[in-house]
CSV table of C-alpha atoms in Angstrom, one decimal:
chain,number,residue,atom,x,y,z
A,109,MET,CA,21.7,-10.2,10.9
A,110,LYS,CA,24.3,-8.6,8.7
A,111,LEU,CA,25.3,-10.1,5.3
A,112,ALA,CA,29.0,-11.0,4.9
A,113,PRO,CA,31.0,-8.1,3.5
A,114,GLY,CA,30.7,-8.0,-0.2
A,115,GLN,CA,28.0,-10.7,-0.3
A,116,PRO,CA,25.4,-10.0,-2.9
A,117,LEU,CA,21.7,-10.5,-2.3
A,118,GLN,CA,19.8,-12.8,-4.7
A,119,VAL,CA,16.4,-11.4,-5.9
A,120,ALA,CA,13.7,-13.7,-7.3
A,121,LEU,CA,10.0,-14.0,-7.9
A,122,HIS,CA,8.6,-16.4,-5.3
A,123,GLY,CA,9.3,-20.0,-6.3
A,124,ALA,CA,11.4,-19.1,-9.3
A,125,ALA,CA,15.1,-19.0,-10.1
A,126,PRO,CA,17.0,-15.9,-9.2
A,127,ALA,CA,16.3,-13.0,-11.5
A,128,ALA,CA,19.1,-10.7,-10.3
A,129,ARG,CA,21.7,-10.1,-7.7
A,130,VAL,CA,22.3,-6.8,-6.0
A,131,ALA,CA,25.2,-5.4,-3.9
A,132,MET,CA,26.1,-2.1,-2.4
A,133,ALA,CA,29.0,0.1,-3.6
A,134,GLY,CA,29.6,3.6,-2.4
A,135,GLY,CA,26.1,3.8,-0.8
A,136,LEU,CA,24.3,2.9,-4.0
A,137,ALA,CA,22.9,-0.5,-4.9
A,138,GLN,CA,24.3,-2.2,-8.0
A,139,LEU,CA,21.9,-4.5,-9.8
A,140,GLU,CA,22.8,-7.3,-12.3
A,141,TRP,CA,20.2,-9.3,-14.0
A,142,THR,CA,20.7,-13.0,-14.6
A,143,ALA,CA,20.8,-14.5,-18.1
A,144,SER,CA,17.3,-16.1,-17.5
A,145,ALA,CA,15.8,-12.7,-16.6
A,146,ILE,CA,17.4,-11.1,-19.6
A,147,GLY,CA,15.8,-13.7,-21.8
A,148,ASP,CA,12.4,-13.3,-20.1
A,149,ALA,CA,9.9,-10.9,-21.6
A,150,ARG,CA,8.7,-9.8,-18.2
A,151,ARG,CA,10.1,-6.6,-16.6
A,152,LEU,CA,10.2,-6.7,-12.9
A,153,SER,CA,10.8,-3.0,-12.9
A,154,PRO,CA,8.1,-1.5,-15.1
A,155,VAL,CA,9.8,1.9,-15.9
A,156,HIS,CA,13.5,1.8,-15.1
A,157,TYR,CA,16.3,-0.8,-15.0
A,158,PRO,CA,15.4,-3.0,-18.1
A,159,PRO,CA,16.7,-6.6,-18.1
A,160,GLU,CA,19.9,-6.0,-19.9
A,161,PRO,CA,23.5,-7.2,-19.4
A,162,GLY,CA,25.8,-5.2,-17.1
A,163,LEU,CA,25.5,-3.5,-13.7
A,164,GLN,CA,22.8,-0.9,-13.2
A,165,ALA,CA,23.3,1.5,-10.3
A,166,ALA,CA,20.3,2.8,-8.4
A,167,ARG,CA,19.3,6.2,-9.9
A,168,THR,CA,18.8,8.0,-6.5
A,169,ARG,CA,19.6,7.8,-2.8
A,170,ASP,CA,16.0,8.6,-1.9
A,171,PHE,CA,15.2,4.9,-1.3
A,172,ASP,CA,18.1,4.1,1.0
A,173,GLY,CA,20.3,3.8,-2.1
A,174,LEU,CA,18.2,1.0,-3.5
A,175,HIS,CA,16.4,0.7,-6.8
A,176,GLY,CA,12.9,1.9,-6.2
A,177,PHE,CA,11.1,-1.4,-7.1
A,178,LEU,CA,13.3,-3.2,-4.6
A,179,ALA,CA,12.8,-0.6,-1.8
A,180,ASP,CA,9.1,-1.4,-2.0
A,181,SER,CA,9.8,-4.6,-0.1
A,182,LEU,CA,11.3,-2.8,2.9
A,183,PRO,CA,8.8,-2.2,5.7
A,184,GLU,CA,8.1,1.4,6.5
A,185,GLY,CA,6.0,3.1,9.2
A,186,TRP,CA,4.5,0.5,11.4
A,187,GLY,CA,6.5,-2.4,9.9
A,188,ALA,CA,9.8,-0.5,10.4
A,189,LEU,CA,8.9,0.2,14.0
A,190,LEU,CA,8.3,-3.5,14.6
A,191,MET,CA,11.5,-4.5,12.9
A,192,ARG,CA,13.6,-2.0,14.9
A,193,ARG,CA,12.1,-3.2,18.2
A,194,ARG,CA,12.6,-6.9,17.3
A,195,LEU,CA,16.2,-6.4,16.4
A,196,ALA,CA,16.9,-4.3,19.5
A,197,ALA,CA,15.6,-7.2,21.6
A,198,LEU,CA,18.2,-9.4,19.8
A,199,GLY,CA,20.9,-6.9,20.5
A,200,VAL,CA,21.0,-5.5,16.9
A,201,ASP,CA,20.9,-1.8,16.1
A,202,MET,CA,18.9,-1.5,12.9
A,203,GLY,CA,20.6,1.8,12.2
A,204,ARG,CA,23.8,0.0,11.6
A,205,LEU,CA,22.3,-2.3,9.0
A,206,SER,CA,22.5,-1.5,5.3
A,207,ALA,CA,19.4,-1.5,3.0
A,208,LEU,CA,20.5,-4.9,1.7
A,209,ASP,CA,20.8,-6.3,5.3
A,210,ARG,CA,17.2,-5.2,5.9
A,211,LEU,CA,16.0,-6.8,2.6
A,212,ALA,CA,17.6,-10.0,3.8
A,213,LEU,CA,15.5,-9.7,7.0
A,214,VAL,CA,12.4,-9.5,4.8
A,215,GLY,CA,13.5,-12.7,3.1
A,216,ASP,CA,10.4,-14.3,1.5
A,217,GLN,CA,7.9,-12.5,3.7
A,218,GLY,CA,7.5,-9.2,1.9
A,219,ARG,CA,4.7,-7.7,-0.1
A,220,GLY,CA,4.1,-8.9,-3.7
A,221,SER,CA,6.2,-11.7,-5.1
A,222,LEU,CA,9.8,-10.6,-4.7
A,223,THR,CA,12.0,-12.7,-2.4
A,224,PHE,CA,15.5,-12.2,-1.1
A,225,ALA,CA,18.3,-14.7,-0.3
A,226,PRO,CA,20.0,-15.4,1.9
A,227,ALA,CA,17.2,-14.7,4.2
A,228,THR,CA,18.0,-13.7,7.8
A,229,THR,CA,14.4,-13.3,9.0
A,230,PRO,CA,14.1,-14.0,12.8
A,231,VAL,CA,11.6,-16.7,13.5
A,232,ALA,CA,9.0,-16.0,16.3
A,233,ASP,CA,7.2,-18.6,18.3
A,234,LYS,CA,3.7,-18.7,16.8
A,235,ASP,CA,1.0,-18.8,19.4
A,236,ALA,CA,-2.8,-18.9,18.8
A,237,ILE,CA,-4.1,-15.7,17.1
A,238,ASP,CA,-6.0,-13.4,19.4
A,239,LEU,CA,-6.7,-10.2,17.5
A,240,ASP,CA,-7.8,-8.3,20.7
A,241,ALA,CA,-4.6,-9.1,22.4
A,242,LEU,CA,-2.6,-8.1,19.4
A,243,ALA,CA,-4.5,-4.9,19.1
A,244,ALA,CA,-3.7,-4.1,22.7
A,245,GLU,CA,0.0,-5.0,22.2
A,246,SER,CA,0.2,-2.7,19.2
A,247,GLN,CA,-1.0,0.2,21.3
A,248,ALA,CA,1.7,-0.7,23.9
A,249,ILE,CA,4.3,-0.7,21.2
A,250,LEU,CA,3.2,2.7,19.9
A,251,ARG,CA,3.6,4.0,23.5
A,252,GLY,CA,7.1,2.6,23.6
A,253,GLU,CA,6.2,-0.4,25.7
A,254,GLY,CA,5.4,-3.9,24.6
A,255,GLY,CA,5.4,-7.4,26.1
A,256,ALA,CA,5.2,-11.1,25.4
A,257,LEU,CA,3.3,-10.7,22.1
A,258,GLY,CA,5.8,-8.4,20.5
A,259,ASP,CA,7.6,-11.1,18.5
A,260,LEU,CA,4.4,-12.6,17.2
A,261,LEU,CA,3.1,-9.1,16.2
A,262,ALA,CA,6.4,-8.5,14.5
A,263,ASP,CA,6.2,-11.8,12.6
A,264,LEU,CA,2.6,-11.0,11.5
A,265,GLY,CA,3.1,-7.3,10.6
A,266,GLY,CA,6.9,-6.8,10.1
A,267,ALA,CA,6.6,-6.4,6.3
A,268,SER,CA,3.8,-3.8,6.6
A,269,GLY,CA,3.8,-0.3,5.4
A,270,GLY,CA,1.8,2.7,6.6
A,271,ALA,CA,1.4,4.3,10.0
A,272,ARG,CA,-1.5,2.1,11.3
A,273,PRO,CA,-0.7,-1.1,13.1
A,274,LYS,CA,-1.7,-4.2,11.1
A,275,VAL,CA,-1.2,-7.9,10.9
A,276,HIS,CA,-1.2,-10.4,8.0
A,277,VAL,CA,-3.4,-13.4,8.6
A,278,GLY,CA,-5.2,-16.1,6.7
A,279,PHE,CA,-8.9,-16.9,7.1
A,280,GLY,CA,-9.9,-20.5,6.5
A,281,PRO,CA,-13.2,-21.7,5.2
A,282,ASP,CA,-14.3,-22.7,8.7
A,283,GLY,CA,-13.5,-19.2,10.1
A,284,ALA,CA,-10.2,-20.3,11.5
A,285,ILE,CA,-7.4,-17.7,11.5
A,286,GLY,CA,-4.0,-18.9,10.2
A,287,ILE,CA,-0.7,-17.2,10.8
A,288,GLY,CA,1.9,-15.8,8.5
A,289,ASP,CA,2.9,-13.2,6.0
A,290,GLY,CA,4.6,-15.9,4.0
A,291,GLU,CA,2.9,-19.3,3.1
A,292,LEU,CA,-0.6,-20.1,4.3
A,293,PRO,CA,-2.6,-23.3,4.0
A,294,GLN,CA,-4.0,-23.7,0.5
A,295,ASP,CA,-7.6,-23.2,1.6
A,296,HIS,CA,-6.8,-20.0,3.6
A,297,ALA,CA,-7.4,-16.5,2.1
A,298,ALA,CA,-4.7,-13.9,2.9
A,299,TRP,CA,-6.1,-10.8,4.6
A,300,ILE,CA,-4.7,-7.7,6.4
A,301,VAL,CA,-6.3,-6.8,9.7
A,302,LYS,CA,-5.8,-3.2,10.9
A,303,PHE,CA,-5.7,-1.7,14.4
A,304,ARG,CA,-6.0,1.9,15.4
A,305,ALA,CA,-3.0,4.2,15.7
A,306,GLY,CA,-2.7,6.6,18.6
A,307,ALA,CA,-4.2,9.6,16.8
A,308,ASP,CA,-7.0,7.6,15.2
A,309,PRO,CA,-10.6,7.8,16.5
A,310,MET,CA,-11.7,4.7,18.4
A,311,ASP,CA,-14.0,3.8,15.4
A,312,ILE,CA,-11.4,4.0,12.7
A,313,GLY,CA,-12.2,0.5,11.6
A,314,PRO,CA,-15.9,1.3,10.8
A,315,VAL,CA,-14.8,4.6,9.2
A,316,GLU,CA,-12.6,2.7,6.7
A,317,GLN,CA,-15.3,0.2,6.1
A,318,ALA,CA,-17.8,3.0,5.3
A,319,TYR,CA,-15.2,4.5,2.9
A,320,ALA,CA,-14.8,1.1,1.2
A,321,ALA,CA,-18.6,1.0,0.7
A,322,MET,CA,-18.6,4.5,-0.7
A,323,ALA,CA,-15.7,3.7,-3.0
A,324,ARG,CA,-17.6,0.7,-4.5
A,325,LEU,CA,-20.7,2.9,-5.1
A,326,ALA,CA,-18.3,5.4,-6.8
A,327,GLY,CA,-17.2,2.7,-9.2
A,328,VAL,CA,-13.7,2.5,-7.7
A,329,THR,CA,-12.1,-1.0,-8.0
A,330,ILE,CA,-11.4,-2.1,-4.4
A,331,GLY,CA,-10.8,-5.5,-2.8
A,332,GLU,CA,-13.1,-7.4,-0.5
A,333,THR,CA,-13.4,-5.9,3.0
A,334,ARG,CA,-15.0,-6.8,6.3
A,335,LEU,CA,-15.3,-5.8,9.9
A,336,ILE,CA,-14.2,-8.3,12.6
A,337,PRO,CA,-15.9,-7.9,15.9
A,338,ALA,CA,-13.7,-7.1,18.9
A,339,ARG,CA,-14.4,-8.3,22.4
A,340,HIS,CA,-14.5,-4.7,23.6
A,341,GLY,CA,-15.0,-1.5,21.5
A,342,ALA,CA,-15.2,-0.9,17.8
A,343,PRO,CA,-14.5,-3.8,15.3
A,344,PHE,CA,-11.3,-4.2,13.3
A,345,PHE,CA,-11.2,-3.4,9.6
A,346,ALA,CA,-9.9,-6.2,7.4
A,347,THR,CA,-9.1,-6.3,3.7
A,348,ARG,CA,-8.2,-9.2,1.4
A,349,ARG,CA,-4.7,-9.0,0.0
A,350,PHE,CA,-4.7,-8.6,-3.8
A,351,ASP,CA,-1.1,-9.7,-4.0
A,352,ARG,CA,-2.0,-13.1,-2.6
A,353,PRO,CA,-4.8,-14.4,-4.9
A,354,GLY,CA,-4.9,-17.8,-3.3
A,355,GLU,CA,-3.7,-21.4,-3.8
A,356,GLY,CA,-0.1,-20.4,-2.9
A,357,ARG,CA,0.1,-17.8,-5.8
A,358,ARG,CA,1.7,-14.4,-5.4
A,359,MET,CA,1.6,-11.4,-7.7
A,360,HIS,CA,4.5,-9.1,-8.3
A,361,MET,CA,3.6,-5.7,-7.1
A,362,VAL,CA,5.3,-2.3,-7.5
A,363,SER,CA,4.0,0.9,-6.0
A,364,LEU,CA,3.8,4.2,-7.9
A,365,ALA,CA,6.7,5.4,-5.7
A,366,GLY,CA,8.8,2.3,-6.5
A,367,ALA,CA,8.0,2.4,-10.2
A,368,ILE,CA,8.9,6.0,-11.0
A,369,GLU,CA,11.0,6.5,-7.9
A,370,ALA,CA,9.0,9.3,-6.4
A,371,PRO,CA,9.6,9.7,-2.6
A,372,PRO,CA,6.3,8.8,-1.0
A,373,GLN,CA,6.2,11.1,2.0
A,374,VAL,CA,7.3,14.3,0.2
A,375,ALA,CA,4.2,16.4,-0.6
A,376,GLY,CA,4.5,17.9,-4.0
A,377,ALA,CA,7.1,15.4,-5.3
A,378,ILE,CA,4.6,14.4,-7.9
A,379,ASP,CA,0.9,15.1,-8.7
A,380,TYR,CA,-2.1,13.4,-10.1
A,381,ASP,CA,-1.0,14.3,-13.6
A,382,MET,CA,2.1,12.3,-13.1
A,383,PHE,CA,0.1,9.4,-11.6
A,384,LEU,CA,-2.0,9.2,-14.7
A,385,ARG,CA,1.0,9.6,-17.0
A,386,ALA,CA,2.8,6.8,-15.1
A,387,THR,CA,-0.3,4.6,-15.3
A,388,ARG,CA,-0.5,5.0,-19.1
A,389,ALA,CA,3.2,4.3,-19.5
A,390,ILE,CA,3.2,1.2,-17.3
A,391,THR,CA,-0.1,-0.4,-18.2
A,392,ARG,CA,-0.7,0.9,-21.7
A,393,ASN,CA,-4.3,0.6,-20.9
A,394,GLU,CA,-6.6,3.6,-21.2
A,395,GLU,CA,-9.2,2.0,-18.9
A,396,ASP,CA,-6.6,2.0,-16.2
A,397,VAL,CA,-5.9,5.7,-16.9
A,398,VAL,CA,-9.6,6.4,-16.5
A,399,GLU,CA,-9.7,4.3,-13.3
A,400,ALA,CA,-6.7,6.4,-11.9
A,401,PHE,CA,-8.7,9.5,-12.8
A,402,ARG,CA,-11.8,8.2,-10.9
A,403,ARG,CA,-9.6,7.5,-7.8
A,404,MET,CA,-8.4,11.1,-8.0
A,405,VAL,CA,-12.0,12.4,-8.0
A,406,PHE,CA,-12.9,10.1,-5.1
A,407,ASN,CA,-10.0,11.1,-3.0
A,408,VAL,CA,-10.8,14.8,-3.6
A,409,LEU,CA,-14.6,14.5,-2.8
A,410,ALA,CA,-14.1,12.0,0.0
A,411,GLY,CA,-11.4,14.0,1.8
A,412,ASN,CA,-8.8,11.2,1.5
A,413,ARG,CA,-5.6,13.4,1.4
A,414,ASP,CA,-3.2,10.6,2.5
A,415,ASP,CA,-2.8,9.8,-1.2
A,416,HIS,CA,1.0,9.7,-1.5
A,417,SER,CA,2.9,7.7,-4.1
A,418,ARG,CA,3.0,4.5,-2.1
A,419,GLN,CA,-0.8,4.5,-1.8
A,420,HIS,CA,-1.1,3.5,-5.5
A,421,ALA,CA,0.3,0.3,-7.0
A,422,TYR,CA,0.5,-1.9,-10.1
A,423,LEU,CA,0.3,-5.7,-10.4
A,424,MET,CA,2.1,-7.8,-13.0
A,425,ASP,CA,0.4,-10.9,-14.3
A,426,ASP,CA,1.9,-14.2,-15.3
A,427,VAL,CA,2.8,-13.0,-18.8
A,428,GLY,CA,4.4,-9.8,-17.7
A,429,GLU,CA,1.5,-7.4,-18.4
A,430,TRP,CA,1.0,-4.6,-15.8
A,431,HIS,CA,-2.4,-3.4,-14.5
A,432,LEU,CA,-3.5,-0.9,-11.9
A,433,ALA,CA,-3.9,-2.6,-8.6
A,434,PRO,CA,-7.2,-2.3,-6.6
A,435,ALA,CA,-7.4,0.9,-4.5
A,436,TYR,CA,-6.4,0.6,-0.9
A,437,ASP,CA,-6.1,2.7,2.3
A,438,LEU,CA,-9.1,4.8,1.5
A,439,THR,CA,-10.3,6.7,4.5
A,440,PHE,CA,-10.9,10.2,5.8
A,441,SER,CA,-7.5,11.9,6.2
A,442,ASP,CA,-6.3,15.5,6.6
A,443,GLY,CA,-3.0,15.0,4.8
A,444,PRO,CA,0.1,17.0,5.4
A,445,GLY,CA,-0.8,20.5,6.4
A,446,GLY,CA,-4.4,19.8,5.3
A,447,GLU,CA,-3.4,19.2,1.7
A,448,HIS,CA,-3.3,16.2,-0.7
A,449,TYR,CA,0.1,14.6,-1.2
A,450,LEU,CA,-0.7,14.6,-4.9
A,451,ALA,CA,-1.9,17.9,-6.1
A,452,VAL,CA,-4.7,18.3,-8.7
A,453,ALA,CA,-3.5,20.7,-11.4
A,454,GLY,CA,-1.4,22.5,-8.9
A,455,GLU,CA,-4.0,22.6,-6.1
A,456,GLY,CA,-3.5,20.6,-3.0
A,457,ALA,CA,-5.6,22.3,-0.3
A,458,MET,CA,-9.1,22.4,-1.9
A,459,PRO,CA,-9.2,21.2,-5.6
A,460,THR,CA,-12.3,22.3,-7.5
A,461,ARG,CA,-14.1,20.9,-10.5
A,462,GLY,CA,-12.0,23.2,-12.7
A,463,HIS,CA,-8.8,21.6,-11.5
A,464,VAL,CA,-10.3,18.1,-12.2
A,465,ASP,CA,-11.4,19.1,-15.7
A,466,ARG,CA,-7.9,20.4,-16.4
A,467,VAL,CA,-6.3,17.0,-15.5
A,468,ALA,CA,-8.9,15.3,-17.7
A,469,ARG,CA,-8.1,17.5,-20.7
A,470,LEU,CA,-4.4,16.8,-20.3
A,471,HIS,CA,-5.1,13.1,-20.7
A,472,GLY,CA,-7.8,13.2,-23.4
A,473,ILE,CA,-10.6,12.0,-21.1
A,474,ALA,CA,-13.9,13.0,-22.7
A,475,ALA,CA,-16.0,15.7,-21.0
A,476,LYS,CA,-18.9,13.2,-21.1
A,477,THR,CA,-16.9,10.6,-19.2
A,478,VAL,CA,-15.7,13.2,-16.7
A,479,ALA,CA,-19.2,14.4,-16.0
A,480,ALA,CA,-20.4,10.8,-15.5
A,481,ILE,CA,-17.5,10.0,-13.1
A,482,VAL,CA,-18.0,13.2,-11.1
A,483,GLU,CA,-21.7,12.6,-10.8
A,484,GLN,CA,-21.3,8.9,-9.7
A,485,VAL,CA,-18.5,9.8,-7.1
A,486,ALA,CA,-20.5,12.7,-5.8
A,487,GLU,CA,-23.6,10.6,-5.3
A,488,ALA,CA,-21.5,7.9,-3.6
A,489,VAL,CA,-19.9,10.3,-1.2
A,490,ALA,CA,-23.3,11.9,-0.4
A,491,ARG,CA,-24.2,8.5,1.1
A,492,TRP,CA,-21.6,8.9,3.8
A,493,ASP,CA,-24.2,9.1,6.6
A,494,ALA,CA,-25.9,5.9,5.5
A,495,ALA,CA,-22.6,4.1,5.0
A,496,ALA,CA,-21.4,5.3,8.4
A,497,ARG,CA,-24.5,4.1,10.2
A,498,ASP,CA,-24.3,0.7,8.4
A,499,ALA,CA,-20.6,0.3,9.5
A,500,GLY,CA,-21.2,1.4,13.1
A,501,VAL,CA,-19.3,4.7,13.0
A,502,GLY,CA,-19.9,6.7,16.2
A,503,ARG,CA,-22.1,9.8,16.1
A,504,ASP,CA,-19.3,12.2,16.9
A,505,THR,CA,-17.0,10.9,14.1
A,506,GLN,CA,-19.9,10.7,11.7
A,507,ALA,CA,-20.8,14.4,12.4
A,508,LEU,CA,-17.2,15.5,12.0
A,509,VAL,CA,-16.8,13.8,8.6
A,510,THR,CA,-20.2,15.0,7.5
A,511,ALA,CA,-19.2,18.6,8.1
A,512,ARG,CA,-15.9,18.3,6.4
A,513,LEU,CA,-17.4,16.6,3.3
A,514,ALA,CA,-19.9,19.4,3.0
A,515,THR,CA,-17.1,22.0,3.0
A,516,ILE,CA,-15.2,20.0,0.4
A,517,ARG,CA,-18.4,19.7,-1.7
A,518,ARG,CA,-19.0,23.4,-1.7
A,519,ALA,CA,-15.4,24.3,-2.6
A,520,PHE,CA,-15.4,21.7,-5.4
A,521,ALA,CA,-18.4,23.3,-7.0
A,522,GLY,CA,-16.6,26.6,-7.0
């Protein structure tokens, strides 16, 4: 599972010639772009590390010594847990692997379009997909147990981020479920199916579906979502992958964390002002800046405080233009210490309309636009009870969220 000493890792967009090679020296990754990447107008790292001759060392050790846009491909949270367990079963201690070794384990099965060679990804036996069985297995793994489905679950979810268990699958036109985080049949759409984590309510799937419905009413750009019935209990939440648009295509994706190298799980590392600044610098599109502002308002009024820098991302198109990716992981969340990861004009616990207006002024967003966005988002969030009933949220969870949203609404009004 370890690369040979001194062996560099080749980095490429899926299906293309290598764009760079990277090696470790003194605990920091050293990146060297290929001649073809230097001559290409596309920038795989939208802020740092321009495609220029010479070695470029990673700017920080915050991402295991990697360049931020490369570290995005490493699994974290649930995916890292699966990788650790799978390697342990093979007699390998993940703690003894370098960041490059772990990128080699990702190979061509990571998020977005980046691939790494040589790939050392373990291959699991692929059995028929049974989401109920995989959900049960995910709970066993979270308890420190796990059985026969562990390898399959790792194969389907090993490149995942976030704390909640999830698998990457493909849905065919006839309803068949295909397997794989890598290549799927041409007629299969790539989706992510989520299961509940230990601290989640039993109806977390319907909660996230209700939040997706509110986000659409609020004008937030969000991908297609659905609920998948379970044999027992609440249905599973599923969302279509925006980095896999279909027909074998992949889109290069970089999170806000990876783009500006802001540690994702450090509350206060950056704020919403920085998110909007980064969006303007990366996309050069004022509509994207306004969209980022709208998401801030939604996260505040909807109580989504798990809004750290890896919960926002950018996509690169075929000609190298960057755009804000659709919103994802929108749900009710208390956040660290009851605060937002990204503060609003310095306020993380209970941002008000005044804090939102201050961010708008910093970015030249017209007062009329702000008023319209706040009104639309507020009206959407006010439909929580209806959205919750439509999605099948349980009465206890619905009442809990209703009370919290009312508290947020009163504080926001000042």
